[in-house]
Tab-separated table of C-alpha atoms and ligand atoms in Angstrom:
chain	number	residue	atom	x	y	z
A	1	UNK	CA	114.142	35.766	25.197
A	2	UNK	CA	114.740	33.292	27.915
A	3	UNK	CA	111.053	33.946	28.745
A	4	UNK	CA	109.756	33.705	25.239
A	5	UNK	CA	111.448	30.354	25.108
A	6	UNK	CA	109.498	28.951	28.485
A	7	UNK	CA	106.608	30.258	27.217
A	8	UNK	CA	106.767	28.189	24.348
A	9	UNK	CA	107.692	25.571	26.189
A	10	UNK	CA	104.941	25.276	28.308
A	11	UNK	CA	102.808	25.883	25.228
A	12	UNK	CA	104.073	22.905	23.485
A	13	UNK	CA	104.047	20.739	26.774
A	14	UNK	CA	100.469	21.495	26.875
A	15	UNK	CA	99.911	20.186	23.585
A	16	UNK	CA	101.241	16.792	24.621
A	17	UNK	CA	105.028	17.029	23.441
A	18	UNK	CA	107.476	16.032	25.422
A	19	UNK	CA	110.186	18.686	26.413
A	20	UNK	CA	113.365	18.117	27.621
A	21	UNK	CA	114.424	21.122	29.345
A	22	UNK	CA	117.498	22.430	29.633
A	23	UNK	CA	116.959	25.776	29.894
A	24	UNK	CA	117.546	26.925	33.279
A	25	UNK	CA	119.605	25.532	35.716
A	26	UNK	CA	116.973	23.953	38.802
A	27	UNK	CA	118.248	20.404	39.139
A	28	UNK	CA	116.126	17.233	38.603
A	29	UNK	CA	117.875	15.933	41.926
A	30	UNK	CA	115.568	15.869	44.820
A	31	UNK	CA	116.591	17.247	48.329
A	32	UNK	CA	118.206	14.856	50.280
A	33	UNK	CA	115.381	13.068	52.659
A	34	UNK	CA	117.490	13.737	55.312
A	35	UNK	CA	117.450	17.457	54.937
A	36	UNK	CA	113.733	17.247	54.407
A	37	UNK	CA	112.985	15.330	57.902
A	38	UNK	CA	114.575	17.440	59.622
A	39	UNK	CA	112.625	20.823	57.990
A	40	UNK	CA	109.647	18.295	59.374
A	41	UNK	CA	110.826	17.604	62.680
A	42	UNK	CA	112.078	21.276	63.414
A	43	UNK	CA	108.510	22.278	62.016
A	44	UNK	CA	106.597	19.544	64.868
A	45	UNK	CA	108.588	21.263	67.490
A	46	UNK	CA	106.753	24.498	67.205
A	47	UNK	CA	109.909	26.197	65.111
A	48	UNK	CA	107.110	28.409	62.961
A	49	UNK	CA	107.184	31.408	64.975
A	50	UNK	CA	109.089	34.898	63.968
A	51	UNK	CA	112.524	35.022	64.871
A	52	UNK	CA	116.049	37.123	64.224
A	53	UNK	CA	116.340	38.764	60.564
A	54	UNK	CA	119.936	37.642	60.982
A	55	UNK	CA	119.112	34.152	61.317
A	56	UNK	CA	119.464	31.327	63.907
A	57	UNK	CA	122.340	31.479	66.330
A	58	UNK	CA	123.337	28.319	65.562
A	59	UNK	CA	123.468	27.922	62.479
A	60	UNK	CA	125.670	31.507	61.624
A	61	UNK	CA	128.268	30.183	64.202
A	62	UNK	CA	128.319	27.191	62.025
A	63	UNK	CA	128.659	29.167	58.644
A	64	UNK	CA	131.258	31.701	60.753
A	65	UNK	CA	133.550	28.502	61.665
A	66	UNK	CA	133.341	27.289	57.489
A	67	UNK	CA	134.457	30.380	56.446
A	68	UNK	CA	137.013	31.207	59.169
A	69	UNK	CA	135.027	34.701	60.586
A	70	UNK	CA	132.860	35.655	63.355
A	71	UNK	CA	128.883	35.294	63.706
A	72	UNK	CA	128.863	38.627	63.258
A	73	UNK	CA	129.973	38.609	59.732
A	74	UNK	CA	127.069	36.578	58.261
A	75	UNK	CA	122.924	37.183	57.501
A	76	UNK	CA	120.729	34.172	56.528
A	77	UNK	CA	118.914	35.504	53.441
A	78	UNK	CA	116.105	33.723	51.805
A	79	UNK	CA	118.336	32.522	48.715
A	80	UNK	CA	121.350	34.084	47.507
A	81	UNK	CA	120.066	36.111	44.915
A	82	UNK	CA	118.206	38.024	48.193
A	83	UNK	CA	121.643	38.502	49.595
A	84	UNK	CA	122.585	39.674	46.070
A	85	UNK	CA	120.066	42.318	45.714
A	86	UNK	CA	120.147	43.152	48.860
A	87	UNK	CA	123.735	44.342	48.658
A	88	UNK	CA	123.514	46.196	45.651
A	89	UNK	CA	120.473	47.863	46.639
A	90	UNK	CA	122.668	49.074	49.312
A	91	UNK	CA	125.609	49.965	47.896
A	92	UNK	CA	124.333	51.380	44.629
A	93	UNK	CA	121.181	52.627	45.391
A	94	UNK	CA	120.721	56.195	44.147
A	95	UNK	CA	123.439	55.552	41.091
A	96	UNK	CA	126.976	55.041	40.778
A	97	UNK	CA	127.892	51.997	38.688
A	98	UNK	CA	129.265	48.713	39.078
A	99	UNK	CA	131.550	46.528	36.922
A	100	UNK	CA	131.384	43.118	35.904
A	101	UNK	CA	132.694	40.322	33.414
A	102	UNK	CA	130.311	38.754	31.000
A	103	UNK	CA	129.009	36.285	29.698
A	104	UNK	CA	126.756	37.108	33.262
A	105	UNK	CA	124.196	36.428	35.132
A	106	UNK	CA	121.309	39.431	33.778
A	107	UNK	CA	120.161	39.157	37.311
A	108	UNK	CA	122.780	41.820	38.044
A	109	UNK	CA	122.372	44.260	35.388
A	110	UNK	CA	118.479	43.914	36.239
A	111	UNK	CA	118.751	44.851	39.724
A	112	UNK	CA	121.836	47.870	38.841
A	113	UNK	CA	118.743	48.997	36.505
A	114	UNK	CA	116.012	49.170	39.159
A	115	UNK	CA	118.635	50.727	41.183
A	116	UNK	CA	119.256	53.536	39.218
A	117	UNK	CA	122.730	52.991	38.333
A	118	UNK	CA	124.896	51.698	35.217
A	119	UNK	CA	126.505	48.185	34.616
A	120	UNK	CA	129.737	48.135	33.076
A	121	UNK	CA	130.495	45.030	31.093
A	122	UNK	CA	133.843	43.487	30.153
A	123	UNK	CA	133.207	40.920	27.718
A	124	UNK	CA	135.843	37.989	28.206
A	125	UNK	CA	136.238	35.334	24.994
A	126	UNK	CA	135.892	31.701	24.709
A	127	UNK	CA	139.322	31.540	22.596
A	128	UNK	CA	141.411	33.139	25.760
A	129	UNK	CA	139.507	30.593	27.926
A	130	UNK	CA	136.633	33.466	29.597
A	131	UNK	CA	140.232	35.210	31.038
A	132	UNK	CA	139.558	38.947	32.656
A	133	UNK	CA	141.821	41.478	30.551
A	134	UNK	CA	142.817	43.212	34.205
A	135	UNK	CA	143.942	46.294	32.058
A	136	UNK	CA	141.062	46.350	30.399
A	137	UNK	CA	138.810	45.683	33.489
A	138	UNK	CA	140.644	48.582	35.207
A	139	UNK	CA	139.986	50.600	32.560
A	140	UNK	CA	136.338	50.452	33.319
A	141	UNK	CA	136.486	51.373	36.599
A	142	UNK	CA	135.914	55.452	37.323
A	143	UNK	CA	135.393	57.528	40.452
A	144	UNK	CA	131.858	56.210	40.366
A	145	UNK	CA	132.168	52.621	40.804
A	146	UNK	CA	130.603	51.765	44.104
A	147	UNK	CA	131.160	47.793	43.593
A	148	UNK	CA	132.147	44.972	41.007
A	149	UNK	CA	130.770	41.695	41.165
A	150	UNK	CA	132.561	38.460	40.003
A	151	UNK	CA	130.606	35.309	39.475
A	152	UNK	CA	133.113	32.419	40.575
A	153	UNK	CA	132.464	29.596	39.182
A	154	UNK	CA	130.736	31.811	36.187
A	155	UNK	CA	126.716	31.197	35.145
A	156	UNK	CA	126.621	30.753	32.026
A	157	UNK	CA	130.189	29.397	31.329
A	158	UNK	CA	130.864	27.057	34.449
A	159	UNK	CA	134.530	28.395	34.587
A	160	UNK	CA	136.662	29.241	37.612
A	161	UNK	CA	138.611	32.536	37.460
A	162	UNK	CA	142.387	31.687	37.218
A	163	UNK	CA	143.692	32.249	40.922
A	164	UNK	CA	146.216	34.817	39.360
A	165	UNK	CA	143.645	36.927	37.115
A	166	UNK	CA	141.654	36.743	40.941
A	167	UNK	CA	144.575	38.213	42.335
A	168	UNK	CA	145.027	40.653	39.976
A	169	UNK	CA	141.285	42.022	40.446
A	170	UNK	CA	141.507	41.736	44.207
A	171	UNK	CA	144.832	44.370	43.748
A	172	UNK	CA	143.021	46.666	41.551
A	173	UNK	CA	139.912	46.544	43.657
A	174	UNK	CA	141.856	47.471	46.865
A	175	UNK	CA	144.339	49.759	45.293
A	176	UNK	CA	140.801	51.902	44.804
A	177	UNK	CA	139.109	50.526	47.597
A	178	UNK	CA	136.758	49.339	45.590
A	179	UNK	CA	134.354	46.138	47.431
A	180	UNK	CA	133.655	43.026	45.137
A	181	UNK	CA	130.567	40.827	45.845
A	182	UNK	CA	131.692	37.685	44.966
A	183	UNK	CA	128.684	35.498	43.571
A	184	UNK	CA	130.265	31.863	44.786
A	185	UNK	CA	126.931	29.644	44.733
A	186	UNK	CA	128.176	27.311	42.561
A	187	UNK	CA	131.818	27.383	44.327
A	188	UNK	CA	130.817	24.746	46.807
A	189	UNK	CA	130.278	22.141	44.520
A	190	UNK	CA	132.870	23.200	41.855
A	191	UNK	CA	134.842	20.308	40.435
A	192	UNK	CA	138.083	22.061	40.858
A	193	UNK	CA	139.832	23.704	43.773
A	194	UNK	CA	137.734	27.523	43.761
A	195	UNK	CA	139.823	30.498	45.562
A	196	UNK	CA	137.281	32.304	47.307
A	197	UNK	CA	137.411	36.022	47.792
A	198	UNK	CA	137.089	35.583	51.530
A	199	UNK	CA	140.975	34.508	51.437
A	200	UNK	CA	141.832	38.106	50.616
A	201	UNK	CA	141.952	41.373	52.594
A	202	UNK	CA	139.932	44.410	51.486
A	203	UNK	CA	135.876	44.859	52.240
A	204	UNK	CA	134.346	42.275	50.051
A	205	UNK	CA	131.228	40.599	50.042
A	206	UNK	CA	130.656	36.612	49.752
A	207	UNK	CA	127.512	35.623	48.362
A	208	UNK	CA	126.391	31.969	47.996
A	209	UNK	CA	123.326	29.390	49.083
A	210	UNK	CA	122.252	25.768	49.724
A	211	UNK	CA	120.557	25.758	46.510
A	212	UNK	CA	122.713	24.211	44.387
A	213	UNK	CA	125.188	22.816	46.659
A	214	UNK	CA	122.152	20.481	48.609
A	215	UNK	CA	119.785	20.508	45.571
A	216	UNK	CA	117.462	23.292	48.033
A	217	UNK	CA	116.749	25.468	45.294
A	218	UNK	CA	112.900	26.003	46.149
A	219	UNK	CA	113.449	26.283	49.822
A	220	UNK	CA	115.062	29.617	49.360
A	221	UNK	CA	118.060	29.864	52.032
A	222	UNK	CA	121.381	31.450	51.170
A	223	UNK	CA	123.538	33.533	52.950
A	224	UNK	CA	126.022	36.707	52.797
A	225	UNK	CA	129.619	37.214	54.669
A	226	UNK	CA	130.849	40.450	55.155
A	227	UNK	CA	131.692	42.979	57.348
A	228	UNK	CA	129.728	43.718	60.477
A	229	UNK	CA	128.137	47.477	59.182
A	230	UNK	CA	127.203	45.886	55.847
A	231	UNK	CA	125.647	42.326	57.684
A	232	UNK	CA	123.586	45.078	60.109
A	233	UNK	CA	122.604	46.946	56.967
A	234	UNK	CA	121.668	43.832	55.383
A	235	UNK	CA	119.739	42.340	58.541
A	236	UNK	CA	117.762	45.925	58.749
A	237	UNK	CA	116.569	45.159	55.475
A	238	UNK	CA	115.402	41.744	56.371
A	239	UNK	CA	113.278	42.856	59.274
A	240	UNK	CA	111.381	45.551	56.936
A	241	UNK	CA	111.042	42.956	54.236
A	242	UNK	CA	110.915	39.422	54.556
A	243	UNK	CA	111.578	39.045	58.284
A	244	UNK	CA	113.511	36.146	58.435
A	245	UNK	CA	114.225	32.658	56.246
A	246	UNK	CA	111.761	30.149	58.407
A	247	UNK	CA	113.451	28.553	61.090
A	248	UNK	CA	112.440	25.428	60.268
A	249	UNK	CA	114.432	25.687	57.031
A	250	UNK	CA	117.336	27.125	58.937
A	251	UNK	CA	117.167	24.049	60.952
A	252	UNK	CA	117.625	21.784	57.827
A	253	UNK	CA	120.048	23.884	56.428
A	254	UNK	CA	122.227	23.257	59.777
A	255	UNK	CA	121.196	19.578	59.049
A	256	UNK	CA	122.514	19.692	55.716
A	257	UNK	CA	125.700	21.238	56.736
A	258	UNK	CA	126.422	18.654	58.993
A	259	UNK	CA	126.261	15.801	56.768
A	260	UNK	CA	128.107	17.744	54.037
A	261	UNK	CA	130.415	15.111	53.317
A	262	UNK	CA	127.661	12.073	52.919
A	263	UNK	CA	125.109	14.780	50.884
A	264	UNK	CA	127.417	16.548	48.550
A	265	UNK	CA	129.966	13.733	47.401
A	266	UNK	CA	126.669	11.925	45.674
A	267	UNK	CA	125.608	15.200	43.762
A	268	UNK	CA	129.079	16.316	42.652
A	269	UNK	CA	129.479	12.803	41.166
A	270	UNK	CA	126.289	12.637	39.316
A	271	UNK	CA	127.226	16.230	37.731
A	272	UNK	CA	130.563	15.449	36.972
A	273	UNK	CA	129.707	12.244	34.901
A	274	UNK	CA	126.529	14.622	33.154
A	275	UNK	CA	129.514	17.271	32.474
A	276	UNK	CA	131.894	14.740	31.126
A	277	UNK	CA	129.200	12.995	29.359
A	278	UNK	CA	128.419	16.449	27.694
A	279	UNK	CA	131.797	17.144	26.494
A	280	UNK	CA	131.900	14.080	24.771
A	281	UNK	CA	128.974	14.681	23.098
A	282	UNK	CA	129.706	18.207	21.819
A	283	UNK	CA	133.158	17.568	21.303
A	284	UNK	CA	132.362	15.050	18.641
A	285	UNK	CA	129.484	17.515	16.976
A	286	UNK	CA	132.846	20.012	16.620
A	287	UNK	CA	130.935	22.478	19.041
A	288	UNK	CA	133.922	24.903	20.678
A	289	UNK	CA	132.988	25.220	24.337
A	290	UNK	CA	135.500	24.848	27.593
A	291	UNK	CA	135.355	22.266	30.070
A	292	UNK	CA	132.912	22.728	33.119
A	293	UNK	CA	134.850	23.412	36.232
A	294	UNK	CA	131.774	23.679	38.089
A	295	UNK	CA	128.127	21.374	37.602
A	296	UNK	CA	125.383	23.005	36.360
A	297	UNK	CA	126.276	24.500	32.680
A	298	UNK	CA	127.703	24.456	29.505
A	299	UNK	CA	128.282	27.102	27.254
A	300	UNK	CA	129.172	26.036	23.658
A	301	UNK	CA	129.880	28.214	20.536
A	302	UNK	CA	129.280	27.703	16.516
A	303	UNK	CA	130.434	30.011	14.736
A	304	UNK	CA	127.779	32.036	12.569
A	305	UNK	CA	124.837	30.149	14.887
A	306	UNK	CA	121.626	32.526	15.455
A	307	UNK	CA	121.347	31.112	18.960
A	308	UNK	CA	118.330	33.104	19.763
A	309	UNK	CA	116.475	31.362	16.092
A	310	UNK	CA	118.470	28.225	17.237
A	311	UNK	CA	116.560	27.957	20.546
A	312	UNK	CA	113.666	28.774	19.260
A	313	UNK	CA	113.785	25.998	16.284
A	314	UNK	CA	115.243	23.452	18.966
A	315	UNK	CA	112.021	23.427	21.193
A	316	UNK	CA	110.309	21.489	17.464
A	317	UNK	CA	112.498	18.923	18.255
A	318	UNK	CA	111.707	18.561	21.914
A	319	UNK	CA	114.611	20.510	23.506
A	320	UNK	CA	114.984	23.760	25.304
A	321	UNK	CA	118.436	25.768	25.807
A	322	UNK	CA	119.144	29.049	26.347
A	323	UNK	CA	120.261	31.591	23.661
A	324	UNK	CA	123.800	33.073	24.488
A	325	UNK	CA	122.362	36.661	24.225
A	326	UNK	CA	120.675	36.121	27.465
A	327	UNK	CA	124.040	36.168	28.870
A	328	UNK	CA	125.579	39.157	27.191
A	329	UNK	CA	127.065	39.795	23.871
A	330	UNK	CA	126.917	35.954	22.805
A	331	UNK	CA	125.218	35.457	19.906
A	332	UNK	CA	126.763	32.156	18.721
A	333	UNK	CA	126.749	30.548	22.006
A	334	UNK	CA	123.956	28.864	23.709
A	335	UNK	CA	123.217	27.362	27.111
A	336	UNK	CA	122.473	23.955	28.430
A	337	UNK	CA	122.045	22.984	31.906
A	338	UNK	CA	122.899	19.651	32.806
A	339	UNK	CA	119.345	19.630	34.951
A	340	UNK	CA	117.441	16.413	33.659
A	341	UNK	CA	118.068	12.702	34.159
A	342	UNK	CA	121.388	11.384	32.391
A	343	UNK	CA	119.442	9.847	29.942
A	344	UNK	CA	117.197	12.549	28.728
A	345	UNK	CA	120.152	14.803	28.792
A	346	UNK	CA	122.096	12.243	26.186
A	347	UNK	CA	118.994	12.419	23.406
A	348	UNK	CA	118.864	16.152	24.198
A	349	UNK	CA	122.477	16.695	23.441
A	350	UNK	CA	122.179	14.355	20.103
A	351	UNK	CA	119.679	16.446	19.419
A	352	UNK	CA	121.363	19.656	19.732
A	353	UNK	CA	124.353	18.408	17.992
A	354	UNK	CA	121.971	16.699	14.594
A	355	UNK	CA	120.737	20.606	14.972
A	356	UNK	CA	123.627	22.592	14.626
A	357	UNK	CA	125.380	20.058	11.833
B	1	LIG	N1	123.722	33.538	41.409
B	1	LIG	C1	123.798	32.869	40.253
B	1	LIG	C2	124.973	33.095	39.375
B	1	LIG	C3	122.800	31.983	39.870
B	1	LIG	O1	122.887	31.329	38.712
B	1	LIG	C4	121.676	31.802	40.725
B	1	LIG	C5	120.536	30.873	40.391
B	1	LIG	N2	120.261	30.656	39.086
B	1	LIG	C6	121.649	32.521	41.918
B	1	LIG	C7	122.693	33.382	42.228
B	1	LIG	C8	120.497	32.420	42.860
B	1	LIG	O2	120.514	31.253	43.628
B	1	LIG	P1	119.622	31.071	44.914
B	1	LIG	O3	118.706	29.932	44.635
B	1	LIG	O4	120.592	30.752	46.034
B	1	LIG	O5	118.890	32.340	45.164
């Protein structure tokens, strides 16, 4: 559906309309000009060779001393949804299954598929605020499950997992020995305090990217932490596949990380005025939807709303969302993505709320 809805998009675009789009979640920001001179300058100094399918020296140290481990417990993957498939592929290839909350991101039900093995889905609610029933969630899990994956803060719904409901999977998870990848690209730039699930024990996997966090989402560097075996594993399948991110890019992404502060503080400000913005908007329309806690989305509800018909009916009047079944079991929700200039996002939102009235 999400594709059906670009394609129309594109369709109408090319008829002359004007379409805001709101649809998926690449940012209208541009890369920071610092981050871009120094791709350049790493690029002039001959830094366009082939090099380590781990990544630069440097720059894992400097992810290492972030997250409080050793070099040895992080790959540079070319965007995090590499370092995503790449660790399914390895733990699930061949079958098993894997468990995870929805409303989700389809890219891992996609990849369990091409895997061979079989996604297990918890639905959580928007009336008990997206909370993980752990009894329920336990209830899922069977000799079988080789891995669950958490998205924290959650595509589509932008909320962070209560700490406590965290714990709570974390103990169920290790009680069975059980890894989690942890999906925490939008955790750097979340607008409330996100527990990570590299402050627990157990053999997890942390998952996340400079795509979001320094608007880089076309330059294609993310990066995995996890144990040594599984970073070898992971680097093995680098070398026969994509070799390694550029270094060039590796040597921006260092860049970035050392103006962190300066580059970041800018972007989480202009999405946290878009989010509030947003709720305002909605709010008044009566949509049902819970704060963001992270940029990037939100996910409203209205009751008896045909979201798929809805998005489809929306791109007349010059807007595109995404349906809630692209997310799960969610007909009555949609998607927006707070992606587009403030001011194009303010007559798409009057839009959608005119729409749903
Ligand atoms: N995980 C989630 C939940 C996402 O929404 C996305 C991007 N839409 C990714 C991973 C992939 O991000 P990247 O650009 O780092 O590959």
């Amino acid at each position: 559906m999400l594709y059906e809805i670009n394609e129309k998009a594109i369709k109408l675009e090319n008829e002359g309309k004007k379409i805001i789009k709101l649809n998926i979640g690449d940012p209208d920001l541009e890369t920071p000009p610092e981050i871009v001179e120094a791709a350049y300058e790493a690029m002039k100094k001959g830094k366009t060779k082939y090099a380590s399918a781990y990544g630069e020296k440097k720059l894992r140290e400097k992810l290492a001393a972030m997250h409080g481990v050793s070099a040895d417990n992080v790959v540079v993957t070319p965007g995090s949804k590499w370092g995503v498939f790449a660790t399914m592929f390895l733990l699930l290839r061949g079958g098993g299954n894997v468990v995870t909350p929805t409303p989700y991101w389809t890219a891992y039900e996609l990849t369990a598929k091409t895997l061979g093995a079989e996604t297990r889905l918890l639905k959580t609610e928007l009336d008990d605020k997206w909370r993980i029933d752990l009894e329920a969630f336990e209830r899922l899990i069977d000799g079988n499950t080789r891995m669950i994956i958490l998205n924290n803060p959650n595509n589509p719904t932008s909320n962070v997992i209560d700490p406590k409901v965290l714990d709570g999977v974390v103990q169920i998870a290790n009680a069975k020995k059980i890894p989690i990848l942890s999906d925490e690209v939008y955790g750097t730039i979340s607008f409330v305090k996100t527990k990570s699930i590299l402050e627990y024990s157990g053999n997890h996997v942390m998952i996340t990217g400079f795509s979001k966090m320094f608007t880089m989402t076309g330059w294609r560097i993310g990066y995995v932490v996890a144990s040594k075996e599984l970073i070898d594993k992971i680097a093995k399948l680098n070398q026969i596949t994509i070799t390694n991110v550029p270094v060039f890019i590796q040597d921006a992404a260092l860049t970035a990380l050392g103006m962190h502060e300066q580059l970041t503080k800018g972007i989480k400000m202009e999405y946290q005025e878009r989010a509030n913005m947003a709720c305002k908007i909605l709010a008044k329309a009566g949509l049902e939807f819970t704060a963001p806690d992270a940029p990037f989305y939100v996910f409203p509800r209205r009751r008896g709303l045909d979201s798929e018909r809805f998005a489809l009916d929306l791109l007349d009047k010059g807007v595109a969302v995404a349906p809630g079944t692209s997310f799960g079991d969610y007909r009555e929700h949609f998607r927006i993505s707070l992606t587009a200039p403030r001011s194009d996002i303010e007559t798409a939102l009057n839009r959608i709320c005119e729409a749903v009235r």
